[in-house]
Tab-separated table of C-alpha atoms and ligand atoms in Angstrom:
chain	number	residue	atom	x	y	z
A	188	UNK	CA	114.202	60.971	145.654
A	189	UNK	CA	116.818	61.630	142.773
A	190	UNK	CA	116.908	63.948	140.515
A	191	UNK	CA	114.314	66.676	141.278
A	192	UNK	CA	114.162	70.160	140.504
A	193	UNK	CA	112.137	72.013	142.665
A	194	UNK	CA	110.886	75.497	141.012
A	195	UNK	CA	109.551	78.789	142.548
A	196	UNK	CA	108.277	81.152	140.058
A	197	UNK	CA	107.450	84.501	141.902
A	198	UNK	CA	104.970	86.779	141.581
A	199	UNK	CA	105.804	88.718	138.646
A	200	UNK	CA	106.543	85.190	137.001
A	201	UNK	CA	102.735	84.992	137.395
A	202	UNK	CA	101.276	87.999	136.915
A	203	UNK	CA	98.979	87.509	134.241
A	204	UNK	CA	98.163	84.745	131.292
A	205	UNK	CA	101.441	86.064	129.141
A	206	UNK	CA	103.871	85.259	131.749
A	207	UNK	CA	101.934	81.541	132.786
A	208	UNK	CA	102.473	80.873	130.090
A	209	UNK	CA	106.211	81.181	129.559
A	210	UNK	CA	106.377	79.469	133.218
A	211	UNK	CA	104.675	76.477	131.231
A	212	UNK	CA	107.310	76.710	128.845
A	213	UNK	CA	110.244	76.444	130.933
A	214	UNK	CA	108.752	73.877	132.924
A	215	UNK	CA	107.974	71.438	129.816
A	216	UNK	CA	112.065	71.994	128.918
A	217	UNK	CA	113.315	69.785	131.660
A	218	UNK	CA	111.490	66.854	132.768
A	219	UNK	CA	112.778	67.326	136.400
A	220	UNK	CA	111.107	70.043	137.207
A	221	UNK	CA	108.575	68.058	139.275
A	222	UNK	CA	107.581	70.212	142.395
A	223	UNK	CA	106.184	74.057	141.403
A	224	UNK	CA	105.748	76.565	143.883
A	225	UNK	CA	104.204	79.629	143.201
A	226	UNK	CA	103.642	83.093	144.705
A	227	UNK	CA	100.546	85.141	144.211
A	228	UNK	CA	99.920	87.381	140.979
A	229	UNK	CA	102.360	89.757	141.458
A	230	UNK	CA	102.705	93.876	139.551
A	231	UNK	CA	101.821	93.412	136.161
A	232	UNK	CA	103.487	96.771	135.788
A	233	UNK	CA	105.061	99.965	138.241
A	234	UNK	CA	101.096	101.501	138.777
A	235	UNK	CA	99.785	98.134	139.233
A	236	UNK	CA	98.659	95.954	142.856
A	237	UNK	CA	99.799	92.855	144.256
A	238	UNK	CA	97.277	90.661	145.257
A	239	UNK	CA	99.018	89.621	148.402
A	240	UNK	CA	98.764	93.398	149.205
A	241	UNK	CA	94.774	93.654	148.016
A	242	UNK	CA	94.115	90.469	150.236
A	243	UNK	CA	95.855	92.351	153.587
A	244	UNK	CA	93.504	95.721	152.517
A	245	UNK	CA	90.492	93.435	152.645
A	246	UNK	CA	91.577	91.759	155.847
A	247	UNK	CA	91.742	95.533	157.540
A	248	UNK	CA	88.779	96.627	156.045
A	249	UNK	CA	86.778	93.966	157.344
A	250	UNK	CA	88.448	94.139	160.646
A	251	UNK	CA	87.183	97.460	160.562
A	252	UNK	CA	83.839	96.568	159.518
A	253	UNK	CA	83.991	98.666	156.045
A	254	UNK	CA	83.161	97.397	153.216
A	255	UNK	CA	85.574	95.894	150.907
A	256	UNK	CA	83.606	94.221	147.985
A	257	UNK	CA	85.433	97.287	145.745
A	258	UNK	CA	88.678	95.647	146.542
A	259	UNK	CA	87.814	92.076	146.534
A	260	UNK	CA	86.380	92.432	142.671
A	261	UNK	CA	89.625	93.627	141.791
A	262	UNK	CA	91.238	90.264	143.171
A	263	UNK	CA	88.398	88.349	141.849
A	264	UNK	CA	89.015	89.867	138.404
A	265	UNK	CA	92.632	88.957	138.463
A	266	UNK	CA	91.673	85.367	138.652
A	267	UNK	CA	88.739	84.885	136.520
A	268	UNK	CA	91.073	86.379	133.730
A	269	UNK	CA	93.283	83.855	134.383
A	270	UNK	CA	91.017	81.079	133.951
A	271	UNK	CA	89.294	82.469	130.939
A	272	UNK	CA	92.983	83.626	129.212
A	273	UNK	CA	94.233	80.181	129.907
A	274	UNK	CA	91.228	78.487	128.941
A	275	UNK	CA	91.475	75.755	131.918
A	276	UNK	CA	88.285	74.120	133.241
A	277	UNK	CA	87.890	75.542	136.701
A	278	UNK	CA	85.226	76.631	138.955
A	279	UNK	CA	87.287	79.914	140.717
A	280	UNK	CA	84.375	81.824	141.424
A	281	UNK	CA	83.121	79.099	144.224
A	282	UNK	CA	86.691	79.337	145.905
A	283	UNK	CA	86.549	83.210	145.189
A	284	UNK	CA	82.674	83.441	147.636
A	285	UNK	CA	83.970	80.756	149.724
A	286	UNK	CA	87.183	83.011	150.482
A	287	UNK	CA	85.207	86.554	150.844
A	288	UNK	CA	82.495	84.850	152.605
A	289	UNK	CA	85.090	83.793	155.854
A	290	UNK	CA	87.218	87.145	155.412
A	291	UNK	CA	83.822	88.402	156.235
A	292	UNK	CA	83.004	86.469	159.277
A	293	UNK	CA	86.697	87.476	160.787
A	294	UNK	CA	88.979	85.033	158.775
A	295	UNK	CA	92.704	86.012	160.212
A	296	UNK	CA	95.354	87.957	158.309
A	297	UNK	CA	97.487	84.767	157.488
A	298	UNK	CA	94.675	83.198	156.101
A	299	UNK	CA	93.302	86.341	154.077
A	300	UNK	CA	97.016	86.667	152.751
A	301	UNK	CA	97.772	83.336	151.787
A	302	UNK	CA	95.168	82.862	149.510
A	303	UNK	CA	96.817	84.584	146.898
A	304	UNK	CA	99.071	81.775	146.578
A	305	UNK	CA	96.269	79.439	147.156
A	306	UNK	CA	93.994	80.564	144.247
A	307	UNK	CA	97.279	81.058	141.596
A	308	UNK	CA	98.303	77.336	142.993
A	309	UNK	CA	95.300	76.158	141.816
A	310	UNK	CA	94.656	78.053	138.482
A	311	UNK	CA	98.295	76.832	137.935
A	312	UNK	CA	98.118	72.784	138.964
A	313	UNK	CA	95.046	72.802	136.360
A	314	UNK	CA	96.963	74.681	133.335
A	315	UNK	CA	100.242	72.376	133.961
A	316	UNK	CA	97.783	69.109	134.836
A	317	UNK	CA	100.058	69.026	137.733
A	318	UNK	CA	98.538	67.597	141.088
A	319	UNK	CA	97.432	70.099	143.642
A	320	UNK	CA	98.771	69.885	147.362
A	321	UNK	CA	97.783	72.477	150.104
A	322	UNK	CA	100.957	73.154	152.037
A	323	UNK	CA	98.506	72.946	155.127
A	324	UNK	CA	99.020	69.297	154.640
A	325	UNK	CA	103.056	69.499	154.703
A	326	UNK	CA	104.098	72.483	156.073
A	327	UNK	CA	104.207	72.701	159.987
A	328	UNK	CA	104.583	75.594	162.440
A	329	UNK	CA	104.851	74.565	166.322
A	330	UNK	CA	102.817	75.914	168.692
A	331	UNK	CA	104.883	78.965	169.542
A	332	UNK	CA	104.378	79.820	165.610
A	333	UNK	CA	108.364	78.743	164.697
A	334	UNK	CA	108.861	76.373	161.602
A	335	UNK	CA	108.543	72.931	162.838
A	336	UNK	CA	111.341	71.356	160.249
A	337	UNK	CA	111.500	68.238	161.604
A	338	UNK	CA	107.983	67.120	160.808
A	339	UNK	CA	107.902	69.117	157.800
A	340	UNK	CA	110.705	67.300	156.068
A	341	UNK	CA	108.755	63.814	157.316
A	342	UNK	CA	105.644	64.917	155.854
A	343	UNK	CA	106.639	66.460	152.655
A	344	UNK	CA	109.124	63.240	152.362
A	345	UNK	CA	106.309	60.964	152.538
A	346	UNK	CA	103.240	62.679	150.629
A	347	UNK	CA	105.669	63.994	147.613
A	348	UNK	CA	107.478	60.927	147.058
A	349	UNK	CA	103.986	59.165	145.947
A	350	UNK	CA	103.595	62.020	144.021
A	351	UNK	CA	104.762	62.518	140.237
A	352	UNK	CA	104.517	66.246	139.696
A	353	UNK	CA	102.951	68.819	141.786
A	354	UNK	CA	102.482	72.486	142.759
A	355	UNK	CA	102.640	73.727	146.192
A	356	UNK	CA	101.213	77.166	146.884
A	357	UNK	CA	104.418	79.296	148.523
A	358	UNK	CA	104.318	81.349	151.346
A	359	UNK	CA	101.982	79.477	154.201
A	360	UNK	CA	101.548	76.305	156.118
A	361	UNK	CA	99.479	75.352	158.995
A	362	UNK	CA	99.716	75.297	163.066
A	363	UNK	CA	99.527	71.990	164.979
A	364	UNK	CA	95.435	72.726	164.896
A	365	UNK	CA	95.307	73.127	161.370
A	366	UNK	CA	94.807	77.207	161.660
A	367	UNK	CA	96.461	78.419	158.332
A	368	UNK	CA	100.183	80.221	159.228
A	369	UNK	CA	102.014	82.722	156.560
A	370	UNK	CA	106.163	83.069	156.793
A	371	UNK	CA	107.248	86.492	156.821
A	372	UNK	CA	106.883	88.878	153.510
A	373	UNK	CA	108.355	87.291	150.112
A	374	UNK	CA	108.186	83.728	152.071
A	375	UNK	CA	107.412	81.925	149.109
A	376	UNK	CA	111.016	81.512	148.876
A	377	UNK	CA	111.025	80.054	151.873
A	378	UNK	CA	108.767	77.651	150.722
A	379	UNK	CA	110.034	76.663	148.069
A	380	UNK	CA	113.625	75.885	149.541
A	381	UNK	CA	111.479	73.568	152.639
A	382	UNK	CA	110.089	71.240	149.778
A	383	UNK	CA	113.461	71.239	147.750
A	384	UNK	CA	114.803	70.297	151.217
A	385	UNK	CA	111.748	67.919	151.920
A	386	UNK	CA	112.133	66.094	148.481
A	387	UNK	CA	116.153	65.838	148.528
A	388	UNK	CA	115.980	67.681	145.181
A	389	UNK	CA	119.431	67.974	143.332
A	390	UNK	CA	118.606	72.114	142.419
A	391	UNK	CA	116.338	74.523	143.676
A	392	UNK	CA	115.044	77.191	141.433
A	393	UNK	CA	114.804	80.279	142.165
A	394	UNK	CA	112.125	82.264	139.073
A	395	UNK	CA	112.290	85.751	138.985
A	396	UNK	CA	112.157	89.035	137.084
A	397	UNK	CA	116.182	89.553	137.439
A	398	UNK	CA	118.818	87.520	136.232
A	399	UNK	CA	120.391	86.511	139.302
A	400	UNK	CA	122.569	88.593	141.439
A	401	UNK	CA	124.777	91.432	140.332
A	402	UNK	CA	127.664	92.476	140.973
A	403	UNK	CA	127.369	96.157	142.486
A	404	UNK	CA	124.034	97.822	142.408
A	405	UNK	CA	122.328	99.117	138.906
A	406	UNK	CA	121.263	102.389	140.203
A	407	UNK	CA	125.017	103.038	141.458
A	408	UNK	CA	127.130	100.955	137.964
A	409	UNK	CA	126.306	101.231	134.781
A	410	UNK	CA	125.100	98.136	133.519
A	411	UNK	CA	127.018	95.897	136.196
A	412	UNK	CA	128.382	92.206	135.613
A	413	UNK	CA	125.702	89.882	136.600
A	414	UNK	CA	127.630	87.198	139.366
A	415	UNK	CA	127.401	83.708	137.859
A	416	UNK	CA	128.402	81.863	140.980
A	417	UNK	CA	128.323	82.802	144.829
A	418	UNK	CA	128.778	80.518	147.557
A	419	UNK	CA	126.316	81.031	151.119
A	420	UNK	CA	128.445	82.623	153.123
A	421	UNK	CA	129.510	85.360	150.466
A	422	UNK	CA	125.883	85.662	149.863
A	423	UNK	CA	125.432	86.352	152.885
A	424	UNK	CA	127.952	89.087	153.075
A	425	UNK	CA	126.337	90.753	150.386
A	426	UNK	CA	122.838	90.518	151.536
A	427	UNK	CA	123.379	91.695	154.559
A	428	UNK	CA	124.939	94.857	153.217
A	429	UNK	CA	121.780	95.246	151.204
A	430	UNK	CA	121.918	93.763	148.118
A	431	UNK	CA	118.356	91.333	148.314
A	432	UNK	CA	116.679	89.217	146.032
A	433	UNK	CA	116.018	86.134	147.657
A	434	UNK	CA	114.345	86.114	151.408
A	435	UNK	CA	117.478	85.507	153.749
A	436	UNK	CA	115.652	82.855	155.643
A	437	UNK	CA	115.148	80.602	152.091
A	438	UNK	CA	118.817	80.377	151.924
A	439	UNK	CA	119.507	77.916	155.617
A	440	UNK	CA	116.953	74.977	154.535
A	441	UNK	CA	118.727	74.176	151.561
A	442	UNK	CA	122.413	75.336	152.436
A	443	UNK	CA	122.287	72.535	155.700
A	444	UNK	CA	121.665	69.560	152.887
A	445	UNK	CA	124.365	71.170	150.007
A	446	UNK	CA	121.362	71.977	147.448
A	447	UNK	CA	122.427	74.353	145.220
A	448	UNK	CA	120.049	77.312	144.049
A	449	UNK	CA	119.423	78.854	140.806
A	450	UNK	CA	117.947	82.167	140.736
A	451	UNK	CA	116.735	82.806	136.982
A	452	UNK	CA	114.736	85.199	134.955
A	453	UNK	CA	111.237	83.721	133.917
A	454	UNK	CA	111.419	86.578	130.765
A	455	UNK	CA	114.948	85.597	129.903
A	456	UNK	CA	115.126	82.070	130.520
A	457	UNK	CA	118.516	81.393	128.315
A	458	UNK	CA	120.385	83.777	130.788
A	459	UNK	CA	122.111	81.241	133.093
A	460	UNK	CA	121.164	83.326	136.565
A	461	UNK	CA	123.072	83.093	139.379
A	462	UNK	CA	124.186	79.915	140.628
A	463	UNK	CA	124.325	79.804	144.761
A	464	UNK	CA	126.612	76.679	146.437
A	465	UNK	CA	128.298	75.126	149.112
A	466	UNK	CA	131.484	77.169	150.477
A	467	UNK	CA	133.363	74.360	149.971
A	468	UNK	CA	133.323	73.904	146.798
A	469	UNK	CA	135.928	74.807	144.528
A	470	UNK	CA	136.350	78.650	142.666
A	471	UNK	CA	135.374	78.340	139.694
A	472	UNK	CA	135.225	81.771	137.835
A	473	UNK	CA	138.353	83.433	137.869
A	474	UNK	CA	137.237	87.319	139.244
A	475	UNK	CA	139.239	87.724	142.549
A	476	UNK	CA	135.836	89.484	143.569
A	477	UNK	CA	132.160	88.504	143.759
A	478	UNK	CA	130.148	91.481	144.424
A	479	UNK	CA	130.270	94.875	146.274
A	480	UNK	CA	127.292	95.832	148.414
A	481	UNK	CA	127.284	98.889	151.041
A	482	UNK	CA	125.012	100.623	152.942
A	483	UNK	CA	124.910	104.405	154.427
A	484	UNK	CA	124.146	106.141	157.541
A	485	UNK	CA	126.419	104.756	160.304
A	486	UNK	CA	127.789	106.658	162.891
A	487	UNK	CA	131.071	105.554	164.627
A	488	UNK	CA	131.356	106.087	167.977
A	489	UNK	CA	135.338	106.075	169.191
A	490	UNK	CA	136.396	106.003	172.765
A	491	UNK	CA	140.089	106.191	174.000
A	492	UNK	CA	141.606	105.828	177.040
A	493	UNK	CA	145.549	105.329	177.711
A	494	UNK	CA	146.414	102.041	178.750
A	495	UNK	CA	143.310	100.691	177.546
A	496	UNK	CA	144.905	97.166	176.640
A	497	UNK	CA	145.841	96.288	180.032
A	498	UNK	CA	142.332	97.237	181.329
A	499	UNK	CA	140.488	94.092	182.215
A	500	UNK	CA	136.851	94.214	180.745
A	501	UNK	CA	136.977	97.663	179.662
A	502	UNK	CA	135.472	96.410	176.138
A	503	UNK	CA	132.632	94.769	177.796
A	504	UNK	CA	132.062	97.615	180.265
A	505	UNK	CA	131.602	99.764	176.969
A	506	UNK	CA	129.253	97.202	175.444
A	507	UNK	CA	127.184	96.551	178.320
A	508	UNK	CA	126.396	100.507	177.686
A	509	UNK	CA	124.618	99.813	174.246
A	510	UNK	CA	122.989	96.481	175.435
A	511	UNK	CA	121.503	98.273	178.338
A	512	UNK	CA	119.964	100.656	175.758
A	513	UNK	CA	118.990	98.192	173.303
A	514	UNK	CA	121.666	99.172	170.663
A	515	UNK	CA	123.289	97.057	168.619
A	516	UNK	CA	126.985	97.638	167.096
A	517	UNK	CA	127.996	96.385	163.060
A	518	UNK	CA	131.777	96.872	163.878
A	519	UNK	CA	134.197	97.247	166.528
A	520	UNK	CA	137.859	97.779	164.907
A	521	UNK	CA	140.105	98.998	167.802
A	522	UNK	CA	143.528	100.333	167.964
A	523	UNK	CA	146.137	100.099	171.308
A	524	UNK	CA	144.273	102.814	173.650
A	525	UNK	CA	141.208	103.164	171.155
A	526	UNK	CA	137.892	101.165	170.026
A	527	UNK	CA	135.368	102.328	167.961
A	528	UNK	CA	131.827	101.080	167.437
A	529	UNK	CA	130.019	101.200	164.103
A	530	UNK	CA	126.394	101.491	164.641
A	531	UNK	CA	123.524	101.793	162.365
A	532	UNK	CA	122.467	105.690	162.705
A	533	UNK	CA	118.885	105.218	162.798
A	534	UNK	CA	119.220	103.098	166.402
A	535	UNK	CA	120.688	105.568	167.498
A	536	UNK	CA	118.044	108.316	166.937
A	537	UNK	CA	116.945	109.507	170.717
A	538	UNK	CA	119.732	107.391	172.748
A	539	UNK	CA	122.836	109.085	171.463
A	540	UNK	CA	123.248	111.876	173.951
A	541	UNK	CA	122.253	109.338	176.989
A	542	UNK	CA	124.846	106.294	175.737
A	543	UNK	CA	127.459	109.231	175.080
A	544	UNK	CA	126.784	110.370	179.242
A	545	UNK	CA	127.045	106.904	180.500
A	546	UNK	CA	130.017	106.009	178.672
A	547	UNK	CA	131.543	109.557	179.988
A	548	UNK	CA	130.339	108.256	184.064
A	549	UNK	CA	130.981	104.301	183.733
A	550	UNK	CA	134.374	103.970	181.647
A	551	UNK	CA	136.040	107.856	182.267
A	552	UNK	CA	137.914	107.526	178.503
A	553	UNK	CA	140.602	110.069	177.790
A	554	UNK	CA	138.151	111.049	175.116
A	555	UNK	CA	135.218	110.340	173.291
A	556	UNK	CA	134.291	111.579	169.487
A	557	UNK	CA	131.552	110.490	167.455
A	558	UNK	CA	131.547	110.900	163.237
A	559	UNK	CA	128.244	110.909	161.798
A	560	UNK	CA	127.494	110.238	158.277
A	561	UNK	CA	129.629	106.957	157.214
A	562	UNK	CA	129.142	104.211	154.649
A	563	UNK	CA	130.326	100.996	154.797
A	564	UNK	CA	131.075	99.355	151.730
A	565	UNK	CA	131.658	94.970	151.469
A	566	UNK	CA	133.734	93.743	148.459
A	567	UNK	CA	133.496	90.113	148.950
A	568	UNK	CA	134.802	87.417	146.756
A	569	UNK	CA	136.290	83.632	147.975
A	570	UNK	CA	138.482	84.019	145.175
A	571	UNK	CA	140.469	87.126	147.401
A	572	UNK	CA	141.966	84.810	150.100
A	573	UNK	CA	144.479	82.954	147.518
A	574	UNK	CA	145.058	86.254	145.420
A	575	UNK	CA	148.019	88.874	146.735
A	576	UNK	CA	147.230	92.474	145.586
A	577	UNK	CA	143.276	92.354	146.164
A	578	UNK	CA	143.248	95.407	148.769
A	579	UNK	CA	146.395	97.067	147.182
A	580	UNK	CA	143.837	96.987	143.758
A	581	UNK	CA	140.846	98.526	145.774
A	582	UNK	CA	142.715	100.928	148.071
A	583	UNK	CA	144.801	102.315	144.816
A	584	UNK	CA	141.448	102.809	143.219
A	585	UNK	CA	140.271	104.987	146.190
A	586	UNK	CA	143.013	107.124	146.418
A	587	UNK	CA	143.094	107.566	142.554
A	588	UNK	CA	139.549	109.217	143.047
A	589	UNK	CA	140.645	111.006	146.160
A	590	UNK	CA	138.574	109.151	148.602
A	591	UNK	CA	139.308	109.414	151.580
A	592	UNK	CA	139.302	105.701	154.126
A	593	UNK	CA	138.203	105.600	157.185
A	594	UNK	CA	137.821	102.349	158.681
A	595	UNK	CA	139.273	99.381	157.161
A	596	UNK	CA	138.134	95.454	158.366
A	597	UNK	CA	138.598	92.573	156.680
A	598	UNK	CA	137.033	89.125	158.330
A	599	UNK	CA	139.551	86.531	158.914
A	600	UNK	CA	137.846	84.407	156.715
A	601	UNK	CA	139.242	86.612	154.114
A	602	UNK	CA	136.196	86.454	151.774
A	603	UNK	CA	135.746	89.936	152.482
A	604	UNK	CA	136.787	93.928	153.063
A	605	UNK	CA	134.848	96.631	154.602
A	606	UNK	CA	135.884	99.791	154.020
A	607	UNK	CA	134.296	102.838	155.673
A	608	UNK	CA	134.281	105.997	154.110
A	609	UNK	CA	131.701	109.700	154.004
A	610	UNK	CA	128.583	108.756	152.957
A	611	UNK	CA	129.278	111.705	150.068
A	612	UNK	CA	131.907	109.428	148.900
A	613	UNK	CA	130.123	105.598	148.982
A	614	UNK	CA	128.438	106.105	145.357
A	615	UNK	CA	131.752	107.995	143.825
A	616	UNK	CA	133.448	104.598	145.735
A	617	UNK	CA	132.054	101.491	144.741
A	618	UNK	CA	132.006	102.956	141.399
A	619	UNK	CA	135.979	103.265	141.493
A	620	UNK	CA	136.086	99.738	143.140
A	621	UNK	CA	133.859	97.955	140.423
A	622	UNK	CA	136.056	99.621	137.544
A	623	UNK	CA	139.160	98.341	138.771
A	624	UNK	CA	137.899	95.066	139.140
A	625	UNK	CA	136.493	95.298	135.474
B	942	LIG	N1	102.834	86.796	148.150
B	942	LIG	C1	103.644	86.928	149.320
B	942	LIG	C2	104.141	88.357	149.450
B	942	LIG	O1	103.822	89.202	148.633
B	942	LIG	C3	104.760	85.928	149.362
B	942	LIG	C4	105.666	85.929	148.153
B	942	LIG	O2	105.339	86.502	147.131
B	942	LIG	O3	106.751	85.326	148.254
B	942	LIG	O4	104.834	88.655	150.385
């Protein structure tokens, strides 16, 4: 199939009747936009519920045979508002008993749960006069509950490609018997990148209350650039060092085939968002760097030991340590007789004092320090490879605002530096960073 958008508006792109219909809008602008997917009704402001939340209340409450027809009305009267604000022709209140009537008799949690999307799938397929297709149909889990893709791409292949223009509830599919099966939290995302997968659409887009990805966090910069192009693998980077807006696992379905995706702001809809491609493909902006993202609260645990580098498997010896207590390490930047191990401080909580004995008894070092209290901070950018004077930029920016470094790693991929420094410093830091950039 040629030529398809696929687009996931989330939940705050649904919230209530105002924001379906400026969904309604952008979808009417470009014909291509053939296969919806939607999330639940999301906050319609800070005090407000999400129904996917409301729907996992009722699930406990029956489970724990209280009552929850107070919390169930509440759902109920998010959709019936829906259906009379929108003035569509549709029966919700037979789905709404039908759905309170099984969470009563035991219904599971992934079935409770999805039928937030279920219900706004429907309310929407009727108010674009779009087809309606229960994922349960095209999305498959295998028996051990992991995403079957191989008969998911068949599926949605064959059923959407007789199909003009649909929506597709997000965030669930079905098990081999049928048994309705949620992805993790935010998974309409997920969703939404299987069928742009499935449907060999040309863009994926991504509908949200944000205007793509920026470059440092908000709370940290004032009013920070928003990133108009990142490739995976520098998205990556980022996200792992915290900055989120898309579920990680929505990224690999459509990254495998080389479909771009768009993330874009449902309430700004002229912004251009953030555009997310192939590595490969050219730079196009001219910023050395993408985006900064950090995180705080690692410790760094450094171990020497003289001679160190002729030692056969003293590394591994070391590592073996925080496998055996089911730690796991961020870094390791070593010197001649040193190594050092970057590690999360909250795994740590409880196991310090016991790793710190058995490396003391199993690999004798010469001595063995630990420094509480680091952050890490990632500038990444593809652009940085090619361009001499990126790290002299960002180090001369550090030391301008007296910061002190104390680990330094870049990836040899070069689309990235991570610098450690006191957690007191990181916010005083990626400040100083961003400026000099900017
Ligand atoms: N409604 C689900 C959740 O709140 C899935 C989603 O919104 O993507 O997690």
């Amino acid at each position: 199939m040629k030529n398809i958008i696929v687009a996931k508006f989330g939940g705050s792109s649904l919230a209530d009747s105002c924001q379906f219909k400026k969904v309604k809008l952008i979808i009417e602008k470009d014909e291509r936009r053939r296969f919806i997917v939607p999330s639940a009704p999301g906050k319609r402001n800070k005090e407000d519920q999400k129904i996917t939340d409301l729907l996992y209340l009722c699930h406990t409450h029956a489970e724990q045979n209280i009552s929850f027809d107070y919390v169930f009305e509440i759902i109920g009267n998010r959709y019936r508002d829906l259906v009379k604000e929108l003035n569509i022709d549709l029966n919700i209140q037979t789905y709404l008993d039908e759905i309170k009537n099984k969470i009563k008799k035991g219904a599971s949690a992934d079935y409770t749960a999805s039928r937030g999307e279920y219900l706004n799938g429907l309310i929407l397929a009727k108010y674009l006069e779009y087809e309606f297709i229960d994922p349960v149909e095209i999305i498959f889990f295998k028996p051990n509950g992991i995403f079957d893709e191989e008969r998911t791409n068949k599926e949605i292949y064959i059923r959407l490609s007789k199909v003009e223009r649909a929506v597709i509830p997000g965030f669930y599919g079905a098990m081999p018997n049928g048994e309705v099966k949620t992805f993790s939290r935010g998974g309409s995302d997920v969703t939404g990148a299987i069928v742009a997968r499935g449907v060999e659409a040309s863009l994926y887009e991504n509908w949200t209350d944000v205007s793509g990805f920026l470059m440092a966090d908000p709370k940290i910069v004032e009013n920070p650039k928003n990133i108009k192009e990142i490739s995976y693998r520098e998205l990556r980077e980022l996200s792992y060092m915290g900055a989120t807006v898309l579920h990680e696992d929505a990224i690999f379905p459509v990254r495998k085939v080389g479909i771009p995706i768009n993330i874009k702001n449902t309430n700004r809809p002229e912004d251009e968002g953030t555009l997310i491609i192939d590595d490969l493909d050219p730079v196009s902006y001219s910023g050395t760097i993408t985006g900064i993202a950090g995180k705080k609260d690692f410790a760094v645990i450094t171990v020497e030991k003289s001679m160190m580098n002729v030692e056969q498997g003293y590394c591994r010896k070391v590592l073996s340590i925080l496998e055996d207590n089911n730690v796991s390490f961020e870094h390791m930047p070593s010197g001649v007789d040193t190594v050092s191990l970057v590690i999360a401080q909250n795994q740590l909580n409880g196991k310090l004092n016991r790793i710190l004995k058995e490396i003391e008894l199993k690999c004798c070092p010469d001595s063995l320090e630990v420094h509480p209290h680091m952050g890490l901070i990632a500038v990444v950018g593809r652009g940085m490879s090619r361009t001499i004077g990126t790290s002299a930029k960002i180090f001369m920016a550090l030391a301008k605002e007296n910061i002190n470094v104390r680990m330094i790693s870049q990836g040899s991929s070069e689309i990235n530096i991570i610098i450690g420094m006191e957690d007191s410093d990181f916010e005083r830091a990626i400040r100083a960073i961003y400026n000099s950039f900017n």
